[in-house]
Short mmCIF file of C-alpha atoms in Angstrom, two decimals:
data_model
loop_
_atom_site.label_atom_id
_atom_site.label_comp_id
_atom_site.label_asym_id
_atom_site.label_seq_id
_atom_site.Cartn_x
_atom_site.Cartn_y
_atom_site.Cartn_z
CA MET A 256 -0.17 0.09 -0.06
CA ASN A 257 1.56 3.36 -0.51
CA LEU A 258 1.01 5.60 1.99
CA PHE A 259 0.72 8.94 -0.11
CA VAL A 260 -2.06 7.56 -2.05
CA ILE A 261 -3.94 6.27 1.16
CA ASN A 262 -3.35 9.56 2.84
CA ARG A 263 -4.83 11.40 -0.49
CA THR A 264 -7.67 8.83 -0.51
CA ILE A 265 -8.38 9.76 2.98
CA GLN A 266 -8.34 13.33 2.23
CA GLU A 267 -11.16 12.98 -0.23
CA MET A 268 -12.90 10.43 1.84
CA CYS A 269 -13.77 13.10 4.61
CA ALA A 270 -15.44 15.58 2.39
CA GLU A 271 -17.94 13.08 1.80
CA VAL A 272 -18.11 11.98 5.89
CA VAL A 273 -18.67 15.50 6.75
CA ALA A 274 -21.73 15.87 4.26
CA LEU A 275 -23.02 12.51 5.69
CA SER A 276 -22.43 13.81 9.77
CA GLU A 277 -24.82 16.50 8.64
CA ALA A 278 -27.84 14.13 8.94
CA GLY A 279 -26.38 11.91 11.40
CA LEU A 280 -28.04 10.98 14.82
CA ASP A 281 -28.50 13.36 17.49
CA TRP A 282 -27.95 11.32 20.82
CA ARG A 283 -30.51 13.78 22.90
CA SER A 284 -33.38 13.11 20.11
CA LEU A 285 -33.09 9.37 20.76
CA THR A 286 -35.31 7.14 22.65
CA GLU A 287 -33.99 4.92 25.25
CA GLU A 288 -34.99 1.96 23.05
CA GLN A 289 -32.68 3.40 20.41
CA LEU A 290 -29.80 4.11 22.31
CA LEU A 291 -30.13 0.32 23.50
CA HIS A 292 -29.98 -0.80 19.87
CA GLU A 293 -26.77 1.39 19.40
CA ALA A 294 -25.44 0.04 22.37
CA ALA A 295 -26.21 -3.28 21.06
CA VAL A 296 -24.85 -3.19 17.59
CA CYS A 297 -21.36 -1.91 19.18
CA MET A 298 -21.13 -4.57 21.77
CA PHE A 299 -21.65 -7.22 19.07
CA SER A 300 -19.63 -5.92 16.67
CA SER A 301 -16.96 -7.29 19.43
CA GLN A 302 -17.80 -10.76 18.79
CA MET A 303 -18.73 -10.74 15.25
CA VAL A 304 -18.51 -9.16 11.71
CA PHE A 305 -19.92 -5.64 12.25
CA GLU A 306 -23.01 -6.64 9.34
CA VAL A 307 -23.74 -9.68 11.35
CA ALA A 308 -23.65 -7.51 14.44
CA GLU A 309 -25.78 -4.66 13.12
CA ALA A 310 -28.53 -7.45 11.91
CA ALA A 311 -28.71 -9.48 15.11
CA ALA A 312 -29.20 -5.62 16.74
CA LYS A 313 -31.83 -4.89 14.35
CA THR A 314 -33.97 -8.26 14.89
CA ILE A 315 -33.88 -7.94 19.03
CA LEU A 316 -35.31 -4.24 18.03
CA GLU A 317 -37.91 -5.42 15.81
CA HIS A 318 -38.74 -8.33 18.26
CA GLY A 319 -39.63 -5.56 20.88
CA LEU A 320 -36.77 -6.73 22.95
CA LEU A 321 -35.78 -3.50 24.06
CA ARG A 322 -39.41 -1.58 24.69
CA ARG A 323 -39.23 -0.32 28.48
CA ASP A 324 -41.97 -2.77 29.43
CA PHE A 325 -39.50 -5.63 28.63
CA LEU A 326 -36.76 -4.37 30.22
CA SER A 327 -37.70 -5.31 33.65
CA THR A 328 -38.63 -9.16 32.90
CA LYS A 329 -36.74 -11.29 34.93
CA ILE A 330 -33.14 -11.62 33.83
CA SER A 331 -33.19 -15.37 33.06
CA ASP A 332 -36.44 -14.85 31.13
CA TYR A 333 -35.09 -12.17 29.22
CA GLU A 334 -32.01 -13.67 28.15
CA SER A 335 -34.10 -17.00 27.40
CA GLN A 336 -35.96 -14.59 24.70
CA LEU A 337 -32.88 -13.21 23.51
CA VAL A 338 -31.55 -16.64 22.64
CA VAL A 339 -34.64 -17.51 20.18
CA VAL A 340 -34.60 -14.49 18.56
CA LEU A 341 -30.82 -14.83 17.71
CA THR A 342 -31.33 -18.39 17.21
CA LYS A 343 -33.33 -17.75 14.00
CA PRO A 344 -31.12 -16.85 10.57
CA LEU A 345 -30.52 -13.12 9.91
CA THR A 346 -30.59 -11.62 6.79
CA VAL A 347 -27.28 -9.77 6.45
CA THR A 348 -26.53 -7.29 3.48
CA SER A 349 -22.71 -6.69 2.77
CA ALA A 350 -21.24 -3.33 1.28
CA THR A 351 -21.63 -4.91 -1.99
CA GLY A 352 -25.42 -4.83 -1.75
CA LYS A 353 -25.99 -8.22 -2.02
CA SER A 354 -27.92 -10.39 0.96
CA ARG A 355 -27.48 -13.55 2.89
CA GLN A 356 -29.06 -15.64 5.53
CA VAL A 357 -26.60 -16.30 8.56
CA ARG A 358 -27.20 -17.78 11.93
CA PRO A 359 -25.44 -15.90 14.46
CA ARG A 360 -22.37 -17.30 16.54
CA PHE A 361 -22.03 -16.82 20.28
CA LYS A 362 -25.81 -16.33 20.62
CA ASN A 363 -25.73 -17.32 24.63
CA ARG A 364 -22.81 -14.86 24.64
CA LEU A 365 -24.75 -12.23 22.85
CA ALA A 366 -27.69 -12.73 25.07
CA SER A 367 -25.92 -12.66 28.22
CA LEU A 368 -24.02 -9.64 27.56
CA LEU A 369 -27.04 -7.76 26.73
CA ALA A 370 -29.50 -8.79 29.39
CA SER A 371 -26.45 -8.01 32.24
CA THR A 372 -25.77 -4.77 30.79
CA ILE A 373 -29.67 -3.69 31.09
CA GLN A 374 -29.85 -5.48 34.57
CA ASP A 375 -26.70 -3.66 35.54
CA ILE A 376 -28.15 -0.05 34.63
CA HIS A 377 -31.83 -0.21 34.16
CA GLY A 378 -31.71 -2.64 37.28
CA ARG A 379 -30.35 0.24 39.08
CA GLY A 380 -33.30 2.56 38.26
CA SER A 381 -30.61 4.35 35.67
CA SER A 382 -30.56 4.44 31.85
CA ILE A 383 -28.23 5.17 29.25
CA ARG A 384 -29.56 8.41 28.72
CA ASP A 385 -28.55 9.42 32.40
CA ILE A 386 -25.55 8.19 32.05
CA LEU A 387 -24.78 10.48 28.83
CA SER A 388 -26.36 13.26 30.27
CA LEU A 389 -24.29 13.22 33.96
CA ALA A 390 -20.81 12.38 32.12
CA ARG A 391 -18.45 15.57 32.65
CA SER A 392 -16.81 14.77 29.32
CA SER A 393 -16.58 12.66 26.12
CA ARG A 394 -13.77 10.56 27.68
CA HIS A 395 -15.95 10.46 31.12
CA ALA A 396 -18.51 9.11 29.13
CA ARG A 397 -16.33 6.46 27.74
CA GLU A 398 -15.20 5.68 30.83
CA ILE A 399 -18.60 4.91 32.08
CA LEU A 400 -19.81 3.20 29.46
CA ILE A 401 -16.69 0.82 29.81
CA ASP A 402 -17.96 -0.14 33.12
CA ARG A 403 -21.41 -0.21 33.27
CA VAL A 404 -22.08 -1.61 29.55
CA TRP A 405 -21.04 -5.25 29.27
CA GLY A 406 -18.93 -6.00 26.32
CA PHE A 407 -17.60 -2.39 25.88
CA GLY A 408 -14.38 -1.84 25.88
CA PRO A 409 -12.50 1.68 24.68
CA LYS A 410 -13.18 0.63 20.94
CA GLN A 411 -16.84 -0.41 21.40
CA ALA A 412 -17.45 2.58 23.65
CA SER A 413 -16.14 5.09 21.41
CA LEU A 414 -17.91 3.82 18.38
CA PHE A 415 -21.01 4.31 20.57
CA LEU A 416 -20.62 7.88 21.35
CA ARG A 417 -19.78 8.37 17.29
CA ARG A 418 -22.71 6.64 16.07
CA ILE A 419 -25.07 8.54 18.55
CA GLY A 420 -23.44 11.85 17.47
CA TYR A 421 -22.31 12.42 21.14
CA CYS A 422 -19.05 13.65 20.04
CA SER A 423 -16.50 13.62 17.54
CA GLU A 424 -13.20 13.68 19.49
CA LEU A 425 -12.84 10.05 19.98
CA ALA A 426 -10.88 7.40 17.59
CA VAL A 427 -12.19 3.78 17.19
CA LEU A 428 -8.85 2.17 17.05
CA ASP A 429 -10.39 -1.23 14.86
CA THR A 430 -8.21 -3.64 12.56
CA HIS A 431 -8.57 -1.47 9.61
CA VAL A 432 -7.21 1.87 11.92
CA LEU A 433 -4.50 0.31 13.14
CA GLU A 434 -3.32 -1.16 9.56
CA TYR A 435 -3.03 2.49 8.90
CA LEU A 436 -1.28 3.56 12.21
CA ARG A 437 1.30 0.80 11.09
CA LEU A 438 1.78 2.07 7.81
CA ALA A 439 1.83 5.81 8.78
CA LEU A 440 3.92 5.42 12.05
CA GLY A 441 5.56 2.08 12.17
CA VAL A 442 3.32 0.86 15.30
CA ASP A 443 2.37 -2.49 15.63
CA PRO A 444 0.25 -2.62 19.06
CA LYS A 445 -0.79 -6.04 20.42
CA PRO A 446 -4.84 -6.02 20.28
CA SER A 447 -4.57 -6.92 23.87
CA SER A 448 -3.01 -4.33 25.03
CA LEU A 449 -5.69 -1.69 23.47
CA SER A 450 -8.69 -3.20 26.16
CA ARG A 451 -6.57 -1.38 28.94
CA LEU A 452 -7.70 2.34 28.48
CA ALA A 453 -4.47 4.14 29.41
CA SER A 454 -3.01 2.16 26.30
CA TYR A 455 -5.78 2.71 24.49
CA GLU A 456 -5.67 6.85 25.14
CA ARG A 457 -2.12 6.77 24.04
CA LEU A 458 -2.20 5.23 20.76
CA GLU A 459 -5.75 7.71 20.27
CA ALA A 460 -3.51 10.65 21.12
CA GLU A 461 -1.18 9.77 18.12
CA PHE A 462 -4.25 9.40 15.72
CA GLN A 463 -5.53 12.81 16.81
CA ASN A 464 -2.03 13.99 15.89
CA ILE A 465 -2.87 12.64 12.60
CA ALA A 466 -6.33 13.86 12.13
CA SER A 467 -5.15 17.42 13.11
CA GLU A 468 -2.86 17.27 10.12
CA PHE A 469 -6.03 16.23 7.61
CA GLY A 470 -7.64 19.56 9.19
CA HIS A 471 -10.96 17.35 9.95
CA SER A 472 -11.96 16.17 13.39
CA VAL A 473 -10.84 12.81 14.84
CA GLY A 474 -14.22 10.83 14.24
CA CYS A 475 -14.38 12.39 10.59
CA VAL A 476 -10.72 11.43 9.75
CA ASP A 477 -10.95 8.05 11.64
CA LEU A 478 -14.21 6.79 9.45
CA ALA A 479 -12.68 7.92 6.00
CA THR A 480 -9.40 5.83 7.28
CA TRP A 481 -11.96 2.42 8.08
CA VAL A 482 -13.35 3.20 4.87
CA THR A 483 -10.15 3.52 2.45
CA MET A 484 -7.96 1.17 4.53
CA ARG A 485 -11.31 -1.25 4.26
CA VAL A 486 -11.34 -0.78 0.49
CA ALA A 487 -7.64 -0.72 -0.21
CA LYS A 488 -7.35 -4.39 1.73
CA ARG A 489 -9.83 -6.22 0.05
CA GLU A 490 -8.38 -4.84 -3.62
CA THR A 491 -4.79 -6.17 -2.60
CA VAL A 492 -6.61 -9.11 -1.69
CA LEU A 493 -8.13 -9.44 -5.14
CA TRP A 494 -4.60 -8.65 -6.97
CA VAL A 495 -2.71 -11.00 -5.22
#
């Protein structure tokens, strides 16, 4: 991969990301059900391919299992209902527009993470909205989410905060962004080290410096980098 070409593509992609962000979500206008759905997408994405994670969260939403009247269900019963829903094949649409049927792996794990999160937050009389409203900053919100949402590490919490329009200064250091950092800076962090917030924030600071050179927000450059590196990697595989 040629770094000059990659950087030029990222710069061009940033303009598209900015245009799309103008029509993005605003967390203050989202219901608790919608916030839980977005949390489920990010939670599940740590266990499976992102498109499958989106489909799994969508089917849970469509079955009404994120409605407030369901959230007070006994946790063992609620978890069982989640497993039943996740046992059914999901319709997954790829980036190329093709659809296929997939049975999600780790359905028991996914159900346990979501049920435990709901019990931990709503069982205490709180909510995702309360957490976001009381946080002193985006970094503070991320810290609380890591502590309260099962399956959330720094990457998942950062992705959630971006997807709901809470902030744009946190980086989502996923595989494709890490690939870029290896190319641009020669760094090669172990994925396990990034589960620790302190290690994550050190590398995030490096990316924040890069984002400033592009002249866009971290969230914008991060997403543009993700798209660019994902396509570049796919095309590299096709030409090998």
